[in-house]
Amino acid sequence: MASHDRFRVFGGSPLRGEVTISGAKNSVLKLMAASLLATGKTTITNVPDIADVDIMADLLTRLGCTVIRSQSQVSIDVPQTPGHRADYDLVRKMRASINVLGPLVARVGEAEVALPGGDAIGSRGLDFHIKGLEALGAKAHIEHGYVVAEAPHGLTGAVIDLDFPSVGATENIMTAAVLAKGVTTIDNAAREPDLVDLGEFLISMGANIQGLGSPTITITGVNELKPTTHATIPDRIITGTWAFAAAMTRGDITIHGARAEHLELPLEKLASAGAIVTTTADGIRVRMDVRPQAIDVATLPYPGFPTDLLPMVIALNSIADGHSLVTENVFESRFMFVNELSRLGAQISVDGHHASIEGVPELSGAPVEAHDIRAGAGLILAALVSDGESTIDQAFHVDRGYPNFAEQLQSLGAKVTRE
Ligand code: EPU
């Protein structure tokens, strides 16, 4: 995972062919963390081959688990008493590390988790996580760069009203409440499919959870959970990335294993840009023969337009016919990648959380740099529709979320190498 790795892209080829979607990063990492809730061996299938899974495996190993990865499966054997400290050197690499907090407090009665790192997309608070655990009776504070939480006598159910439907906070509260005494209600809960997958995983361990996928989740605590076997849901953001790639390059991609119902709004937006989107027996197909029409988009928590597809929609609008306005409502600094896109000739001005984009017929290849996973993918899509050669530095960001991206792009006819 060398930071000087880069993608080299020669633009101009339409992407045509078939891809198969692997398990969702933002689900599998949470499933792995939640396996801490039961002593014994939990097996997770449909695990993507991405760097973040290795980081979570290292973190769980350090907590005393035996983690075995084979092909698309990971088994996690959890000891009777796992450790309680998640160290900075691992946590800093990945935001999802914070997901061990809820399970550790519930299971071990204490947790020390370094403040997480992850992507450069803006400050990402933990106040909702901490307030939620406190409402369940834990004592929690931040000390020397760690979140320290204690509940030596166990947790007690509570009513928790989130100020914002934070995915991570809903997950940490849910994975703590499953072992709390009594009933917990989370109002204004996140509704993302990844969170529903985590809830179903917990139910298969013996948890009692109602209302998954709705804004109110009700959890009745149980004394003990048992290990389980569970298949990760397909990655909706990778699906969306291929869908945008097909439309932008005027190509034709059949995406096996994709769940169209997890991407209703992005697929509607692509259709209004001029793409032909159809469902197939096991996924979706996206085709495009004409220059895309510009589309206005505002990101919102699910079922709104996903913030993780913001770079893709800006990249598409950069070469679309017309002017568009794209608004980011979830993260404060997601537009940092616009400076990089401008190097390719995109005409974009940013004002606060709005980007105003004037489509140009073609971008022009240049060296650029990825600052986060999705920005990296968006820049690669832009490079595919640029004249000549582009390089995308800091390729490791893309590896965190997209398994074998260069090989998959090559199989669709893109001129891409990884060096
Ligand atoms: N927030 C707070 N306080 C909190 C928690 C969140 O202010 O205690 C704010 C954040 O600063 C942010 C907003 O609430 O502005 C949304 O954060 P949320 O907690 O919903 O996001 P997350 O759990 O940190 C996950 C995904 C992100 C994805 C978002 C939104 C993982 C590991 N990450 O982040 O995925 O963008 O939900 O859907 O699941 C990615 O995969 O590239 C990625 C960034």
PDB file of N, CA and C and ligand atoms in Angstrom, residues 25-26 29-30 95-96 119 121 123-129 164-169 171 192 236 307-308 330-332 334 372-374, ligand 1:
ATOM      1  N   LYS A  25     -18.252  -2.250   1.425  1.00  0.00           N
ATOM      2  CA  LYS A  25     -17.255  -1.853   2.436  1.00  0.00           C
ATOM      3  C   LYS A  25     -17.936  -1.354   3.710  1.00  0.00           C
ATOM      4  N   ASN A  26     -18.908  -0.448   3.524  1.00  0.00           N
ATOM      5  CA  ASN A  26     -19.489   0.196   4.703  1.00  0.00           C
ATOM      6  C   ASN A  26     -20.470  -0.703   5.438  1.00  0.00           C
ATOM      7  N   LEU A  29     -17.354  -3.869   7.251  1.00  0.00           N
ATOM      8  CA  LEU A  29     -16.503  -3.416   8.361  1.00  0.00           C
ATOM      9  C   LEU A  29     -17.302  -3.365   9.662  1.00  0.00           C
ATOM     10  N   LYS A  30     -18.568  -2.998   9.544  1.00  0.00           N
ATOM     11  CA  LYS A  30     -19.440  -2.913  10.728  1.00  0.00           C
ATOM     12  C   LYS A  30     -19.826  -4.308  11.208  1.00  0.00           C
ATOM     13  N   ARG A  95     -11.945   5.298   9.428  1.00  0.00           N
ATOM     14  CA  ARG A  95     -13.049   5.801  10.252  1.00  0.00           C
ATOM     15  C   ARG A  95     -13.875   4.674  10.888  1.00  0.00           C
ATOM     16  N   ALA A  96     -14.079   3.585  10.137  1.00  0.00           N
ATOM     17  CA  ALA A  96     -14.978   2.531  10.617  1.00  0.00           C
ATOM     18  C   ALA A  96     -14.464   1.854  11.888  1.00  0.00           C
ATOM     19  N   ASP A 119     -11.040   9.643   5.806  1.00  0.00           N
ATOM     20  CA  ASP A 119     -10.920  10.468   4.607  1.00  0.00           C
ATOM     21  C   ASP A 119     -10.833  11.946   4.920  1.00  0.00           C
ATOM     22  N   ILE A 121     -12.519  14.585   4.159  1.00  0.00           N
ATOM     23  CA  ILE A 121     -13.767  15.119   3.600  1.00  0.00           C
ATOM     24  C   ILE A 121     -14.450  16.059   4.586  1.00  0.00           C
ATOM     25  N   SER A 123     -14.510  17.688   8.952  1.00  0.00           N
ATOM     26  CA  SER A 123     -14.456  17.210  10.325  1.00  0.00           C
ATOM     27  C   SER A 123     -15.617  16.253  10.550  1.00  0.00           C
ATOM     28  N   ARG A 124     -15.356  15.222  11.309  1.00  0.00           N
ATOM     29  CA  ARG A 124     -16.389  14.209  11.522  1.00  0.00           C
ATOM     30  C   ARG A 124     -16.490  13.963  13.015  1.00  0.00           C
ATOM     31  N   GLY A 125     -17.482  14.622  13.625  1.00  0.00           N
ATOM     32  CA  GLY A 125     -17.628  14.586  15.076  1.00  0.00           C
ATOM     33  C   GLY A 125     -17.998  13.209  15.595  1.00  0.00           C
ATOM     34  N   LEU A 126     -17.880  13.063  16.910  1.00  0.00           N
ATOM     35  CA  LEU A 126     -18.309  11.829  17.576  1.00  0.00           C
ATOM     36  C   LEU A 126     -19.313  12.135  18.680  1.00  0.00           C
ATOM     37  N   ASP A 127     -19.787  13.403  18.711  1.00  0.00           N
ATOM     38  CA  ASP A 127     -20.660  13.803  19.807  1.00  0.00           C
ATOM     39  C   ASP A 127     -21.936  12.962  19.885  1.00  0.00           C
ATOM     40  N   PHE A 128     -22.494  12.593  18.739  1.00  0.00           N
ATOM     41  CA  PHE A 128     -23.735  11.784  18.787  1.00  0.00           C
ATOM     42  C   PHE A 128     -23.450  10.374  19.314  1.00  0.00           C
ATOM     43  N   HIS A 129     -22.273   9.850  18.969  1.00  0.00           N
ATOM     44  CA  HIS A 129     -21.903   8.517  19.467  1.00  0.00           C
ATOM     45  C   HIS A 129     -21.807   8.574  20.996  1.00  0.00           C
ATOM     46  N   PHE A 164     -29.000  14.456  13.914  1.00  0.00           N
ATOM     47  CA  PHE A 164     -28.786  14.198  12.479  1.00  0.00           C
ATOM     48  C   PHE A 164     -28.745  12.676  12.338  1.00  0.00           C
ATOM     49  N   PRO A 165     -29.305  12.116  11.257  1.00  0.00           N
ATOM     50  CA  PRO A 165     -29.327  10.646  11.155  1.00  0.00           C
ATOM     51  C   PRO A 165     -27.946  10.079  10.812  1.00  0.00           C
ATOM     52  N   SER A 166     -27.023  10.229  11.751  1.00  0.00           N
ATOM     53  CA  SER A 166     -25.638   9.772  11.543  1.00  0.00           C
ATOM     54  C   SER A 166     -25.601   8.246  11.431  1.00  0.00           C
ATOM     55  N   VAL A 167     -24.928   7.783  10.377  1.00  0.00           N
ATOM     56  CA  VAL A 167     -24.799   6.339  10.159  1.00  0.00           C
ATOM     57  C   VAL A 167     -24.005   5.726  11.315  1.00  0.00           C
ATOM     58  N   GLY A 168     -22.807   6.258  11.564  1.00  0.00           N
ATOM     59  CA  GLY A 168     -21.924   5.676  12.580  1.00  0.00           C
ATOM     60  C   GLY A 168     -22.540   5.725  13.973  1.00  0.00           C
ATOM     61  N   ALA A 169     -23.179   6.851  14.329  1.00  0.00           N
ATOM     62  CA  ALA A 169     -23.762   6.954  15.671  1.00  0.00           C
ATOM     63  C   ALA A 169     -24.919   5.967  15.815  1.00  0.00           C
ATOM     64  N   GLU A 171     -25.229   3.178  14.346  1.00  0.00           N
ATOM     65  CA  GLU A 171     -24.628   1.838  14.450  1.00  0.00           C
ATOM     66  C   GLU A 171     -24.061   1.586  15.841  1.00  0.00           C
ATOM     67  N   GLU A 192     -29.660   3.901   6.019  1.00  0.00           N
ATOM     68  CA  GLU A 192     -28.822   3.353   4.943  1.00  0.00           C
ATOM     69  C   GLU A 192     -28.935   1.828   4.867  1.00  0.00           C
ATOM     70  N   ARG A 236     -23.428  -0.589  -2.865  1.00  0.00           N
ATOM     71  CA  ARG A 236     -24.246   0.287  -3.717  1.00  0.00           C
ATOM     72  C   ARG A 236     -23.417   1.446  -4.279  1.00  0.00           C
ATOM     73  N   THR A 307     -23.917  10.985  -0.572  1.00  0.00           N
ATOM     74  CA  THR A 307     -22.733  11.859  -0.631  1.00  0.00           C
ATOM     75  C   THR A 307     -21.535  11.132  -1.251  1.00  0.00           C
ATOM     76  N   ASP A 308     -21.486   9.812  -1.101  1.00  0.00           N
ATOM     77  CA  ASP A 308     -20.337   9.070  -1.639  1.00  0.00           C
ATOM     78  C   ASP A 308     -20.335   9.022  -3.163  1.00  0.00           C
ATOM     79  N   VAL A 330     -23.957  16.689   3.571  1.00  0.00           N
ATOM     80  CA  VAL A 330     -23.565  15.740   4.620  1.00  0.00           C
ATOM     81  C   VAL A 330     -22.177  16.062   5.191  1.00  0.00           C
ATOM     82  N   PHE A 331     -21.193  16.268   4.320  1.00  0.00           N
ATOM     83  CA  PHE A 331     -19.832  16.550   4.798  1.00  0.00           C
ATOM     84  C   PHE A 331     -19.416  17.957   4.378  1.00  0.00           C
ATOM     85  N   GLU A 332     -18.578  18.597   5.203  1.00  0.00           N
ATOM     86  CA  GLU A 332     -18.268  19.996   4.939  1.00  0.00           C
ATOM     87  C   GLU A 332     -17.190  20.213   3.876  1.00  0.00           C
ATOM     88  N   ARG A 334     -16.234  18.054   1.148  1.00  0.00           N
ATOM     89  CA  ARG A 334     -16.173  17.074   0.074  1.00  0.00           C
ATOM     90  C   ARG A 334     -15.747  17.716  -1.246  1.00  0.00           C
ATOM     91  N   ASP A 372      -9.390  11.205  -1.141  1.00  0.00           N
ATOM     92  CA  ASP A 372     -10.192  10.208  -0.429  1.00  0.00           C
ATOM     93  C   ASP A 372     -10.663   9.172  -1.440  1.00  0.00           C
ATOM     94  N   ILE A 373     -11.309   8.136  -0.935  1.00  0.00           N
ATOM     95  CA  ILE A 373     -11.698   7.001  -1.782  1.00  0.00           C
ATOM     96  C   ILE A 373     -12.548   7.447  -2.969  1.00  0.00           C
ATOM     97  N   ARG A 374     -13.614   8.169  -2.631  1.00  0.00           N
ATOM     98  CA  ARG A 374     -14.606   8.493  -3.679  1.00  0.00           C
ATOM     99  C   ARG A 374     -14.089   9.567  -4.616  1.00  0.00           C
TER     100      ARG A 374
HETATM  101  N1  EPU B   1     -21.579  13.890  12.680  1.00  0.00           N
HETATM  102  C1  EPU B   1     -21.473  14.684  13.792  1.00  0.00           C
HETATM  103  N2  EPU B   1     -21.373  14.079  15.021  1.00  0.00           N
HETATM  104  C2  EPU B   1     -21.374  12.722  15.161  1.00  0.00           C
HETATM  105  C3  EPU B   1     -21.481  11.904  14.004  1.00  0.00           C
HETATM  106  C4  EPU B   1     -21.590  12.519  12.763  1.00  0.00           C
HETATM  107  O1  EPU B   1     -21.475  15.909  13.703  1.00  0.00           O
HETATM  108  O2  EPU B   1     -21.288  12.251  16.291  1.00  0.00           O
HETATM  109  C5  EPU B   1     -21.683  14.522  11.341  1.00  0.00           C
HETATM  110  C6  EPU B   1     -20.452  14.282  10.515  1.00  0.00           C
HETATM  111  O3  EPU B   1     -19.432  15.210  10.799  1.00  0.00           O
HETATM  112  C7  EPU B   1     -20.980  14.400   9.097  1.00  0.00           C
HETATM  113  C8  EPU B   1     -22.404  13.899   9.233  1.00  0.00           C
HETATM  114  O4  EPU B   1     -22.729  13.939  10.619  1.00  0.00           O
HETATM  115  O5  EPU B   1     -21.019  15.732   8.714  1.00  0.00           O
HETATM  116  C9  EPU B   1     -22.632  12.490   8.699  1.00  0.00           C
HETATM  117  O6  EPU B   1     -21.817  11.567   9.338  1.00  0.00           O
HETATM  118  P1  EPU B   1     -22.220  10.032   9.525  1.00  0.00           P
HETATM  119  O7  EPU B   1     -21.980   9.697  10.946  1.00  0.00           O
HETATM  120  O8  EPU B   1     -23.571   9.777   8.936  1.00  0.00           O
HETATM  121  O9  EPU B   1     -21.163   9.318   8.590  1.00  0.00           O
HETATM  122  P2  EPU B   1     -20.095   8.230   8.990  1.00  0.00           P
HETATM  123  O10 EPU B   1     -20.756   7.146   9.752  1.00  0.00           O
HETATM  124  O11 EPU B   1     -18.906   8.888   9.557  1.00  0.00           O
HETATM  125  C10 EPU B   1     -20.514   6.754   6.871  1.00  0.00           C
HETATM  126  C11 EPU B   1     -19.668   6.180   5.775  1.00  0.00           C
HETATM  127  C12 EPU B   1     -19.267   7.268   4.809  1.00  0.00           C
HETATM  128  C13 EPU B   1     -20.529   7.899   4.243  1.00  0.00           C
HETATM  129  C14 EPU B   1     -21.412   8.426   5.382  1.00  0.00           C
HETATM  130  C15 EPU B   1     -22.735   8.989   4.907  1.00  0.00           C
HETATM  131  C16 EPU B   1     -18.507   4.414   6.871  1.00  0.00           C
HETATM  132  C17 EPU B   1     -17.239   3.892   7.408  1.00  0.00           C
HETATM  133  N3  EPU B   1     -18.466   5.610   6.358  1.00  0.00           N
HETATM  134  O12 EPU B   1     -19.708   7.697   7.553  1.00  0.00           O
HETATM  135  O13 EPU B   1     -18.563   6.622   3.758  1.00  0.00           O
HETATM  136  O14 EPU B   1     -20.175   8.962   3.395  1.00  0.00           O
HETATM  137  O15 EPU B   1     -21.686   7.346   6.312  1.00  0.00           O
HETATM  138  O16 EPU B   1     -23.438   8.040   4.181  1.00  0.00           O
HETATM  139  O17 EPU B   1     -19.534   3.757   6.888  1.00  0.00           O
HETATM  140  C18 EPU B   1     -16.863   6.316   2.156  1.00  0.00           C
HETATM  141  O18 EPU B   1     -17.188   5.134   2.113  1.00  0.00           O
HETATM  142  O19 EPU B   1     -16.067   6.798   1.311  1.00  0.00           O
HETATM  143  C19 EPU B   1     -17.432   7.173   3.194  1.00  0.00           C
HETATM  144  C20 EPU B   1     -16.910   8.345   3.514  1.00  0.00           C
END
